[in-house]
Amino acid sequence: MTQMQEARKGIITDEIKSVAEMECIDAHKIVKGLANGRIVIPKNIGSKSRPLGIGKGLKTKINANVGSSSELEKVEWEVKKAKAAVKYGADTIMDLSTGPEYEKVMKSIMKSVEVPIGTVPIYEAGITASKIKGAVIDMDEDDMFGAIENQAKAGVDFVTVHCGITKDLISKVKDSNRIMGIVSRGGSFLAAWILKNQEENPLYKNYDYLLEIVEEYDVTLSLGDGLRPGCLHDASDLSQIQELVNLGELVGRAREKGVQVMVEGPGHVPINQITANVEIQKTVCKEAPFYVLGPLVTDLAPGYDHITSAIGGAIAASAGADFLCYVTPAEHLAIPNIEDVKDGVIASKIAAEAADVAKGINGAWEKEVEMATARKNFDWQKQFELAFDNEKPKKCRARNQTSEDMCTMCGEFCALRLVRDNI
Amino acid sequence: MTQMQEARKGIITDEIKSVAEMECIDAHKIVKGLANGRIVIPKNIGSKSRPLGIGKGLKTKINANVGSSSELEKVEWEVKKAKAAVKYGADTIMDLSTGPEYEKVMKSIMKSVEVPIGTVPIYEAGITASKIKGAVIDMDEDDMFGAIENQAKAGVDFVTVHCGITKDLISKVKDSNRIMGIVSRGGSFLAAWILKNQEENPLYKNYDYLLEIVEEYDVTLSLGDGLRPGCLHDASDLSQIQELVNLGELVGRAREKGVQVMVEGPGHVPINQITANVEIQKTVCKEAPFYVLGPLVTDLAPGYDHITSAIGGAIAASAGADFLCYVTPAEHLAIPNIEDVKDGVIASKIAAEAADVAKGINGAWEKEVEMATARKNFDWQKQFELAFDNEKPKKCRARNQTSEDMCTMCGEFCALRLVRDNI
């Protein structure tokens, strides 16, 4: 049975107990959320990952992508990045490797971290086809479903599958006024395949078969937005929203089978459209957990897209998004290094915490009060403990530090000291 | 005559022409905005600073604070930081020096950069009193107004003055459940003075005299929020809002005299309260340009407060704030170094651009489209040109770069290439 099927029978599993404890909320609420699909716990039946709840009423979670490419593949480096991401607070890791040793990277990461692992199986299908048959678009349906089954067997906890890109939609994108067209890698694999073969997307056409595979392993589906906008100009257009509508339909069908499902969202979105995007997802997809990539709120800051996406992520999560995919400073430029991973995770943690305060999530406000109290008390040690990263602020404060009781910013004219001593 | 007084006579000055050109909007709109106080052009009659418009319908501007403290004062270093801030896009510089050579720092910066300069004259009053009479609270009214006049004479374009902190308000803050009390440095100088002397705030009581001084030099007032919250817990409380109400009254009195005025805002504010803060400021202060410090949306990220404040700043500016004060990664920890200044300015530029897209400000959308087009065309050179910072992304892309036509992120499986070659 999948966890959703168990929850529908009212069973409180160890996973649910563990999630309830982490969230400080009643286990019955988790059962209810799992049963009706507002909450997922991505955990393959064969996986030893730490149970993690994502969805309504729970803390906003963050994912860190790692993975190799054909141009840069060092297995141990990807493992180190995954470990660094978890150290700084990533709740899940997605391995997006597309280098020749993609399988080794995935398995090494699974052995090295305890958090749930996600993948995009269409990469395996495309890479294999490219290697054996000559091109990504030479993959066939068996390659696609075979890859999903392989990764489910390997113990992956959630998979991104671009089931909502239909043949009809691809022709509309081609004729649209988009600047960037399709920027989702998995989406582009499928779009190219559909056009070359002039056939319907197999993951859409044979969605029931897909559901059978993932049901067997209780792999959580993350319905990918293959037509997500790749720049502000393309945001919230007909193609994006039509795909979302398709995903809404597919959410319903997954739930009927007892398959856990979340929905992915954009991407690059102007601030004034973010809340609308979240609200439409929540209605169309029947409150399925919403997993957003960014969104980036300006395209003018390559090198700083951890910041452009922290802004969008904080707004999206405040409006109800449940799961933020981090973006690193290397986005649009290169494979991230460990420093980029750290910066990406921390920016995403900031967005999640700020949103959790705004949403009134358990524990978020209390931590803010603790930090404020430590600050008022000049308790630097406590401030560093509570900080998302304590290395950087400790080092910064130590620069030219003169006394425990002040910092170089204000020196003797410190407002807090003036108030403490005079008011 | 002040620029506001000239505008009320319908005079289109060179400053107005220059601002109109920079903003790509009609000069008559600037005249109207200046006349009714929705726009300010902070420019001392004795100043050679580049004219800059701040306010309704104009691009969101950003300020960078520099300045020494008693613990760390190197005049040349502060000048270098000011230059770096302007290089990366700061529209104004505030010199907040409180070290013994504060005057030298200010004058050196004024000689070195072309942007408008702001200061907080109460620092001069407090430092001088501390040096000569023994303590900040030993300053007298003459010290306060003398400092304002000194700085006006020196050519400062705008001054922060905490006129809204009244004796009555200070007693309320003392009895409130605030954790951080008063965190504004200028605010704490005045609050301590009021309590020690048991007298009304001279800047409030003798506000007309203050107006006379600044009118003579056309120094723009920036009405400081001395009771701004110093942590999320204290946000939007009675003290903060009462001070805002006082400032609203003072805005009206400044406008009557033809004195240009803006209003400062918080600080540390949960996301869900930011829009309300902006809207209340806009109504209570009759659409005076709103200058916000941050706001920081979580207190848990010392070392990364350029990000916590970019989130808050983007939301505030989207809701109507006109002027963002940057926050650097060193906030709450130390005096920023040049790297911190750069990071702070760029984070703030991101917030301002994202907000300008959301507000539909002239030129913001067009730049986004240009960047998207460059990206689609694999035109790396153009992307770097359009970027807020081109050094960091250039370096990042160069890491292990293999070809002009791809980056290490996706290598041969690049969505853009797949689409270009197959769709």
Tab-separated table of N, CA, C and O in Angstrom, chain B residues 53-152:
chain	number	residue	atom	x	y	z
B	53	GLY	N	15.441	62.227	-9.072
B	53	GLY	CA	14.062	62.284	-8.604
B	53	GLY	C	13.709	61.040	-7.817
B	53	GLY	O	14.111	59.937	-8.180
B	54	ILE	N	12.953	61.233	-6.740
B	54	ILE	CA	12.490	60.102	-5.933
B	54	ILE	C	11.008	60.299	-5.706
B	54	ILE	O	10.597	61.360	-5.231
B	55	GLY	N	10.205	59.288	-6.030
B	55	GLY	CA	8.787	59.416	-5.719
B	55	GLY	C	7.883	58.787	-6.745
B	55	GLY	O	8.301	57.972	-7.569
B	56	LYS	N	6.655	59.196	-6.703
B	56	LYS	CA	5.570	58.571	-7.457
B	56	LYS	C	5.839	58.494	-8.963
B	56	LYS	O	6.138	59.498	-9.612
B	57	GLY	N	5.726	57.305	-9.506
B	57	GLY	CA	5.856	57.127	-10.948
B	57	GLY	C	7.290	57.042	-11.428
B	57	GLY	O	7.540	56.787	-12.608
B	58	LEU	N	8.247	57.263	-10.523
B	58	LEU	CA	9.659	57.218	-10.919
B	58	LEU	C	10.267	55.856	-10.567
B	58	LEU	O	9.723	55.112	-9.754
B	59	LYS	N	11.420	55.589	-11.178
B	59	LYS	CA	12.147	54.365	-10.862
B	59	LYS	C	12.437	54.309	-9.365
B	59	LYS	O	12.769	55.327	-8.757
B	60	THR	N	12.354	53.135	-8.791
B	60	THR	CA	12.710	52.952	-7.387
B	60	THR	C	14.207	53.226	-7.228
B	60	THR	O	15.014	52.692	-7.981
B	61	LYS	N	14.557	54.066	-6.276
B	61	LYS	CA	15.969	54.416	-6.059
B	61	LYS	C	16.527	53.659	-4.862
B	61	LYS	O	15.765	53.236	-3.990
B	62	ILE	N	17.855	53.554	-4.856
B	62	ILE	CA	18.468	52.881	-3.710
B	62	ILE	C	19.578	53.737	-3.102
B	62	ILE	O	20.313	54.435	-3.795
B	63	ASN	N	19.654	53.663	-1.786
B	63	ASN	CA	20.687	54.384	-1.040
B	63	ASN	C	21.668	53.410	-0.406
B	63	ASN	O	21.270	52.343	0.061
B	64	ALA	N	22.925	53.798	-0.384
B	64	ALA	CA	23.936	53.009	0.325
B	64	ALA	C	24.499	53.832	1.484
B	64	ALA	O	24.915	54.971	1.289
B	65	ASN	N	24.469	53.248	2.674
B	65	ASN	CA	25.071	53.884	3.836
B	65	ASN	C	26.553	53.537	3.928
B	65	ASN	O	26.919	52.377	3.770
B	66	VAL	N	27.357	54.536	4.194
B	66	VAL	CA	28.739	54.269	4.571
B	66	VAL	C	28.995	55.096	5.830
B	66	VAL	O	28.102	55.759	6.333
B	67	GLY	N	30.228	55.050	6.343
B	67	GLY	CA	30.537	55.877	7.502
B	67	GLY	C	31.309	55.142	8.572
B	67	GLY	O	31.184	53.930	8.711
B	68	SER	N	32.077	55.920	9.287
B	68	SER	CA	32.969	55.367	10.310
B	68	SER	C	32.254	55.259	11.651
B	68	SER	O	31.154	55.768	11.829
B	69	SER	N	32.923	54.591	12.594
B	69	SER	CA	32.443	54.593	13.981
B	69	SER	C	33.632	54.886	14.885
B	69	SER	O	34.776	54.950	14.417
B	70	SER	N	33.344	55.036	16.171
B	70	SER	CA	34.438	55.300	17.119
B	70	SER	C	35.430	54.138	17.135
B	70	SER	O	36.590	54.304	17.458
B	71	GLU	N	34.981	52.961	16.762
B	71	GLU	CA	35.832	51.773	16.807
B	71	GLU	C	36.604	51.543	15.518
B	71	GLU	O	37.518	50.715	15.493
B	72	LEU	N	36.177	52.155	14.445
B	72	LEU	CA	36.823	51.868	13.165
B	72	LEU	C	36.647	53.061	12.238
B	72	LEU	O	35.562	53.290	11.718
B	73	GLU	N	37.699	53.809	12.089
B	73	GLU	CA	37.599	54.999	11.243
B	73	GLU	C	38.834	55.117	10.349
B	73	GLU	O	39.953	55.302	10.835
B	74	LYS	N	38.580	54.964	9.041
B	74	LYS	CA	39.642	55.197	8.069
B	74	LYS	C	38.991	55.999	6.945
B	74	LYS	O	38.169	55.470	6.201
B	75	VAL	N	39.364	57.254	6.879
B	75	VAL	CA	38.662	58.163	5.967
B	75	VAL	C	38.687	57.633	4.536
B	75	VAL	O	37.654	57.564	3.863
B	76	GLU	N	39.860	57.234	4.067
B	76	GLU	CA	39.969	56.820	2.671
B	76	GLU	C	39.151	55.572	2.349
B	76	GLU	O	38.663	55.386	1.246
B	77	TRP	N	39.046	54.721	3.358
B	77	TRP	CA	38.283	53.476	3.177
B	77	TRP	C	36.799	53.800	2.972
B	77	TRP	O	36.134	53.216	2.120
B	78	GLU	N	36.306	54.760	3.736
B	78	GLU	CA	34.898	55.145	3.584
B	78	GLU	C	34.661	55.760	2.200
B	78	GLU	O	33.625	55.523	1.572
B	79	VAL	N	35.641	56.532	1.732
B	79	VAL	CA	35.518	57.126	0.392
B	79	VAL	C	35.486	56.013	-0.653
B	79	VAL	O	34.660	56.026	-1.579
B	80	LYS	N	36.353	55.031	-0.481
B	80	LYS	CA	36.376	53.913	-1.428
B	80	LYS	C	35.052	53.158	-1.429
B	80	LYS	O	34.567	52.733	-2.473
B	81	LYS	N	34.489	52.983	-0.262
B	81	LYS	CA	33.203	52.283	-0.196
B	81	LYS	C	32.110	53.084	-0.900
B	81	LYS	O	31.279	52.533	-1.626
B	82	ALA	N	32.128	54.393	-0.691
B	82	ALA	CA	31.131	55.240	-1.358
B	82	ALA	C	31.275	55.135	-2.877
B	82	ALA	O	30.287	55.006	-3.605
B	83	LYS	N	32.524	55.140	-3.342
B	83	LYS	CA	32.739	55.027	-4.791
B	83	LYS	C	32.289	53.669	-5.312
B	83	LYS	O	31.700	53.574	-6.394
B	84	ALA	N	32.584	52.636	-4.557
B	84	ALA	CA	32.158	51.295	-4.976
B	84	ALA	C	30.633	51.220	-5.033
B	84	ALA	O	30.053	50.647	-5.966
B	85	ALA	N	29.983	51.799	-4.046
B	85	ALA	CA	28.517	51.775	-4.017
B	85	ALA	C	27.948	52.437	-5.271
B	85	ALA	O	27.030	51.914	-5.910
B	86	VAL	N	28.530	53.574	-5.641
B	86	VAL	CA	28.035	54.282	-6.824
B	86	VAL	C	28.343	53.476	-8.082
B	86	VAL	O	27.501	53.353	-8.981
B	87	LYS	N	29.519	52.887	-8.135
B	87	LYS	CA	29.884	52.062	-9.293
B	87	LYS	C	28.851	50.957	-9.536
B	87	LYS	O	28.479	50.677	-10.676
B	88	TYR	N	28.383	50.328	-8.473
B	88	TYR	CA	27.439	49.217	-8.642
B	88	TYR	C	25.987	49.674	-8.706
B	88	TYR	O	25.091	48.854	-8.855
B	89	GLY	N	25.750	50.967	-8.586
B	89	GLY	CA	24.395	51.431	-8.874
B	89	GLY	C	23.663	52.160	-7.768
B	89	GLY	O	22.463	52.419	-7.901
B	90	ALA	N	24.345	52.517	-6.680
B	90	ALA	CA	23.655	53.299	-5.637
B	90	ALA	C	23.276	54.661	-6.201
B	90	ALA	O	24.073	55.309	-6.875
B	91	ASP	N	22.046	55.094	-5.929
B	91	ASP	CA	21.575	56.387	-6.429
B	91	ASP	C	21.944	57.522	-5.493
B	91	ASP	O	21.985	58.684	-5.912
B	92	THR	N	22.108	57.209	-4.221
B	92	THR	CA	22.513	58.215	-3.229
B	92	THR	C	23.440	57.536	-2.228
B	92	THR	O	23.466	56.311	-2.127
B	93	ILE	N	24.172	58.373	-1.491
B	93	ILE	CA	25.019	57.870	-0.401
B	93	ILE	C	24.612	58.588	0.869
B	93	ILE	O	24.460	59.822	0.869
B	94	MET	N	24.423	57.841	1.937
B	94	MET	CA	24.305	58.484	3.243
B	94	MET	C	25.584	58.223	4.014
B	94	MET	O	26.048	57.086	4.106
B	95	ASP	N	26.143	59.293	4.543
B	95	ASP	CA	27.331	59.154	5.387
B	95	ASP	C	26.862	59.173	6.837
B	95	ASP	O	26.370	60.191	7.324
B	96	LEU	N	27.012	58.044	7.500
B	96	LEU	CA	26.532	57.905	8.883
B	96	LEU	C	27.688	57.883	9.868
B	96	LEU	O	27.598	57.275	10.933
B	97	SER	N	28.776	58.550	9.515
B	97	SER	CA	29.968	58.504	10.367
B	97	SER	C	29.685	58.997	11.782
B	97	SER	O	29.019	60.015	11.980
B	98	THR	N	30.249	58.266	12.738
B	98	THR	CA	30.191	58.713	14.129
B	98	THR	C	31.582	58.675	14.774
B	98	THR	O	31.703	58.768	15.995
B	99	GLY	N	32.598	58.495	13.948
B	99	GLY	CA	33.965	58.521	14.473
B	99	GLY	C	34.418	59.967	14.636
B	99	GLY	O	33.753	60.897	14.167
B	100	PRO	N	35.547	60.161	15.294
B	100	PRO	CA	36.005	61.538	15.571
B	100	PRO	C	36.217	62.375	14.308
B	100	PRO	O	36.032	63.593	14.335
B	101	GLU	N	36.536	61.737	13.196
B	101	GLU	CA	36.774	62.523	11.970
B	101	GLU	C	35.553	62.550	11.053
B	101	GLU	O	35.688	62.624	9.829
B	102	TYR	N	34.370	62.475	11.649
B	102	TYR	CA	33.146	62.374	10.849
B	102	TYR	C	33.029	63.470	9.786
B	102	TYR	O	32.547	63.217	8.684
B	103	GLU	N	33.495	64.665	10.134
B	103	GLU	CA	33.322	65.776	9.203
B	103	GLU	C	34.226	65.594	7.973
B	103	GLU	O	33.822	65.847	6.832
B	104	LYS	N	35.421	65.119	8.241
B	104	LYS	CA	36.365	64.872	7.160
B	104	LYS	C	35.838	63.775	6.225
B	104	LYS	O	35.958	63.874	4.999
B	105	VAL	N	35.262	62.746	6.827
B	105	VAL	CA	34.699	61.667	6.008
B	105	VAL	C	33.624	62.239	5.086
B	105	VAL	O	33.638	62.030	3.876
B	106	MET	N	32.716	62.991	5.670
B	106	MET	CA	31.606	63.549	4.887
B	106	MET	C	32.117	64.414	3.740
B	106	MET	O	31.699	64.245	2.590
B	107	LYS	N	33.024	65.305	4.058
B	107	LYS	CA	33.504	66.215	3.010
B	107	LYS	C	34.291	65.480	1.939
B	107	LYS	O	34.213	65.820	0.751
B	108	SER	N	35.036	64.470	2.336
B	108	SER	CA	35.795	63.696	1.347
B	108	SER	C	34.850	62.938	0.417
B	108	SER	O	35.081	62.847	-0.788
B	109	ILE	N	33.798	62.386	0.969
B	109	ILE	CA	32.836	61.656	0.137
B	109	ILE	C	32.147	62.620	-0.829
B	109	ILE	O	31.975	62.318	-2.018
B	110	MET	N	31.755	63.787	-0.322
B	110	MET	CA	31.074	64.761	-1.183
B	110	MET	C	31.929	65.151	-2.381
B	110	MET	O	31.425	65.409	-3.469
B	111	LYS	N	33.255	65.189	-2.158
B	111	LYS	CA	34.155	65.534	-3.258
B	111	LYS	C	34.331	64.377	-4.234
B	111	LYS	O	34.740	64.584	-5.375
B	112	SER	N	34.044	63.172	-3.789
B	112	SER	CA	34.433	61.987	-4.570
B	112	SER	C	33.322	61.355	-5.395
B	112	SER	O	33.591	60.568	-6.298
B	113	VAL	N	32.089	61.641	-5.055
B	113	VAL	CA	30.990	61.033	-5.820
B	113	VAL	C	30.008	62.110	-6.260
B	113	VAL	O	29.926	63.179	-5.637
B	114	GLU	N	29.272	61.820	-7.318
B	114	GLU	CA	28.366	62.827	-7.883
B	114	GLU	C	26.917	62.691	-7.426
B	114	GLU	O	26.080	63.491	-7.797
B	115	VAL	N	26.642	61.626	-6.683
B	115	VAL	CA	25.243	61.393	-6.301
B	115	VAL	C	24.879	62.257	-5.091
B	115	VAL	O	25.760	62.735	-4.372
B	116	PRO	N	23.574	62.458	-4.869
B	116	PRO	CA	23.150	63.224	-3.682
B	116	PRO	C	23.639	62.548	-2.386
B	116	PRO	O	23.697	61.327	-2.305
B	117	ILE	N	23.972	63.398	-1.409
B	117	ILE	CA	24.508	62.911	-0.136
B	117	ILE	C	23.529	63.238	0.991
B	117	ILE	O	23.020	64.359	1.071
B	118	GLY	N	23.306	62.249	1.820
B	118	GLY	CA	22.473	62.471	3.003
B	118	GLY	C	23.259	62.232	4.280
B	118	GLY	O	24.256	61.504	4.275
B	119	THR	N	22.810	62.854	5.361
B	119	THR	CA	23.456	62.644	6.664
B	119	THR	C	22.389	62.640	7.768
B	119	THR	O	21.212	62.909	7.503
B	120	VAL	N	22.836	62.348	8.989
B	120	VAL	CA	21.962	62.382	10.164
B	120	VAL	C	22.599	63.349	11.159
B	120	VAL	O	23.433	62.963	11.971
B	121	PRO	N	22.212	64.627	11.086
B	121	PRO	CA	22.937	65.652	11.851
B	121	PRO	C	22.940	65.431	13.366
B	121	PRO	O	23.853	65.905	14.046
B	122	ILE	N	21.959	64.728	13.887
B	122	ILE	CA	21.937	64.530	15.345
B	122	ILE	C	23.194	63.790	15.807
B	122	ILE	O	23.615	63.923	16.955
B	123	TYR	N	23.821	63.046	14.886
B	123	TYR	CA	25.080	62.378	15.267
B	123	TYR	C	26.124	63.425	15.633
B	123	TYR	O	26.832	63.281	16.631
B	124	GLU	N	26.239	64.452	14.798
B	124	GLU	CA	27.227	65.497	15.084
B	124	GLU	C	26.948	66.126	16.454
B	124	GLU	O	27.862	66.312	17.265
B	125	ALA	N	25.676	66.399	16.695
B	125	ALA	CA	25.312	67.006	17.982
B	125	ALA	C	25.699	66.076	19.140
B	125	ALA	O	26.280	66.514	20.137
B	126	GLY	N	25.396	64.800	18.977
B	126	GLY	CA	25.677	63.831	20.047
B	126	GLY	C	27.163	63.595	20.258
B	126	GLY	O	27.641	63.547	21.395
B	127	ILE	N	27.882	63.479	19.158
B	127	ILE	CA	29.325	63.213	19.265
B	127	ILE	C	30.041	64.396	19.923
B	127	ILE	O	30.889	64.231	20.799
B	128	THR	N	29.650	65.585	19.480
B	128	THR	CA	30.281	66.786	20.030
B	128	THR	C	29.980	66.908	21.526
B	128	THR	O	30.872	67.178	22.343
B	129	ALA	N	28.723	66.685	21.880
B	129	ALA	CA	28.351	66.755	23.302
B	129	ALA	C	29.124	65.707	24.095
B	129	ALA	O	29.615	65.970	25.200
B	130	SER	N	29.250	64.533	23.522
B	130	SER	CA	29.947	63.453	24.204
B	130	SER	C	31.401	63.838	24.448
B	130	SER	O	31.951	63.598	25.530
B	131	LYS	N	31.992	64.467	23.443
B	131	LYS	CA	33.402	64.815	23.546
B	131	LYS	C	33.614	65.984	24.529
B	131	LYS	O	34.479	65.935	25.390
B	132	ILE	N	32.763	67.000	24.392
B	132	ILE	CA	32.999	68.227	25.162
B	132	ILE	C	32.338	68.200	26.544
B	132	ILE	O	32.913	68.614	27.539
B	133	LYS	N	31.103	67.663	26.565
B	133	LYS	CA	30.358	67.740	27.839
B	133	LYS	C	30.333	66.400	28.573
B	133	LYS	O	29.874	66.314	29.693
B	134	GLY	N	30.734	65.331	27.911
B	134	GLY	CA	30.833	64.056	28.630
B	134	GLY	C	29.902	62.969	28.156
B	134	GLY	O	30.184	61.788	28.300
B	135	ALA	N	28.736	63.337	27.586
B	135	ALA	CA	27.798	62.291	27.156
B	135	ALA	C	26.871	62.821	26.065
B	135	ALA	O	26.623	64.036	25.974
B	136	VAL	N	26.369	61.901	25.240
B	136	VAL	CA	25.426	62.255	24.185
B	136	VAL	C	24.264	63.061	24.752
B	136	VAL	O	23.841	64.076	24.175
B	137	ILE	N	23.759	62.617	25.871
B	137	ILE	CA	22.541	63.244	26.423
B	137	ILE	C	22.802	64.639	26.967
B	137	ILE	O	21.875	65.342	27.343
B	138	ASP	N	24.070	65.040	27.005
B	138	ASP	CA	24.364	66.405	27.456
B	138	ASP	C	24.240	67.440	26.331
B	138	ASP	O	24.475	68.621	26.533
B	139	MET	N	23.884	67.005	25.138
B	139	MET	CA	23.709	67.979	24.048
B	139	MET	C	22.531	68.902	24.391
B	139	MET	O	21.635	68.522	25.141
B	140	ASP	N	22.549	70.099	23.846
B	140	ASP	CA	21.389	70.979	24.055
B	140	ASP	C	20.750	71.327	22.700
B	140	ASP	O	21.230	70.886	21.652
B	141	GLU	N	19.685	72.078	22.756
B	141	GLU	CA	18.951	72.396	21.535
B	141	GLU	C	19.835	73.080	20.497
B	141	GLU	O	19.727	72.805	19.308
B	142	ASP	N	20.686	73.977	20.982
B	142	ASP	CA	21.566	74.686	20.050
B	142	ASP	C	22.491	73.715	19.326
B	142	ASP	O	22.788	73.896	18.142
B	143	ASP	N	22.960	72.702	20.052
B	143	ASP	CA	23.807	71.689	19.412
B	143	ASP	C	23.047	71.012	18.267
B	143	ASP	O	23.584	70.765	17.187
B	144	MET	N	21.781	70.707	18.535
B	144	MET	CA	20.987	69.981	17.530
B	144	MET	C	20.760	70.830	16.279
B	144	MET	O	21.044	70.399	15.163
B	145	PHE	N	20.245	72.021	16.483
B	145	PHE	CA	19.960	72.854	15.313
B	145	PHE	C	21.246	73.342	14.651
B	145	PHE	O	21.309	73.504	13.428
B	146	GLY	N	22.269	73.559	15.498
B	146	GLY	CA	23.574	73.964	14.955
B	146	GLY	C	24.126	72.906	14.018
B	146	GLY	O	24.667	73.219	12.947
B	147	ALA	N	23.985	71.649	14.399
B	147	ALA	CA	24.493	70.557	13.562
B	147	ALA	C	23.744	70.517	12.228
B	147	ALA	O	24.345	70.324	11.164
B	148	ILE	N	22.452	70.720	12.290
B	148	ILE	CA	21.660	70.707	11.048
B	148	ILE	C	22.122	71.854	10.138
B	148	ILE	O	22.331	71.668	8.935
B	149	GLU	N	22.306	73.004	10.739
B	149	GLU	CA	22.732	74.157	9.944
B	149	GLU	C	24.141	73.934	9.361
B	149	GLU	O	24.376	74.213	8.190
B	150	ASN	N	25.038	73.412	10.195
B	150	ASN	CA	26.398	73.100	9.708
B	150	ASN	C	26.348	72.230	8.456
B	150	ASN	O	27.054	72.453	7.488
B	151	GLN	N	25.556	71.193	8.525
B	151	GLN	CA	25.549	70.226	7.435
B	151	GLN	C	24.830	70.785	6.212
B	151	GLN	O	25.206	70.489	5.075
B	152	ALA	N	23.815	71.592	6.456
B	152	ALA	CA	23.155	72.271	5.338
B	152	ALA	C	24.152	73.188	4.628
B	152	ALA	O	24.246	73.200	3.396
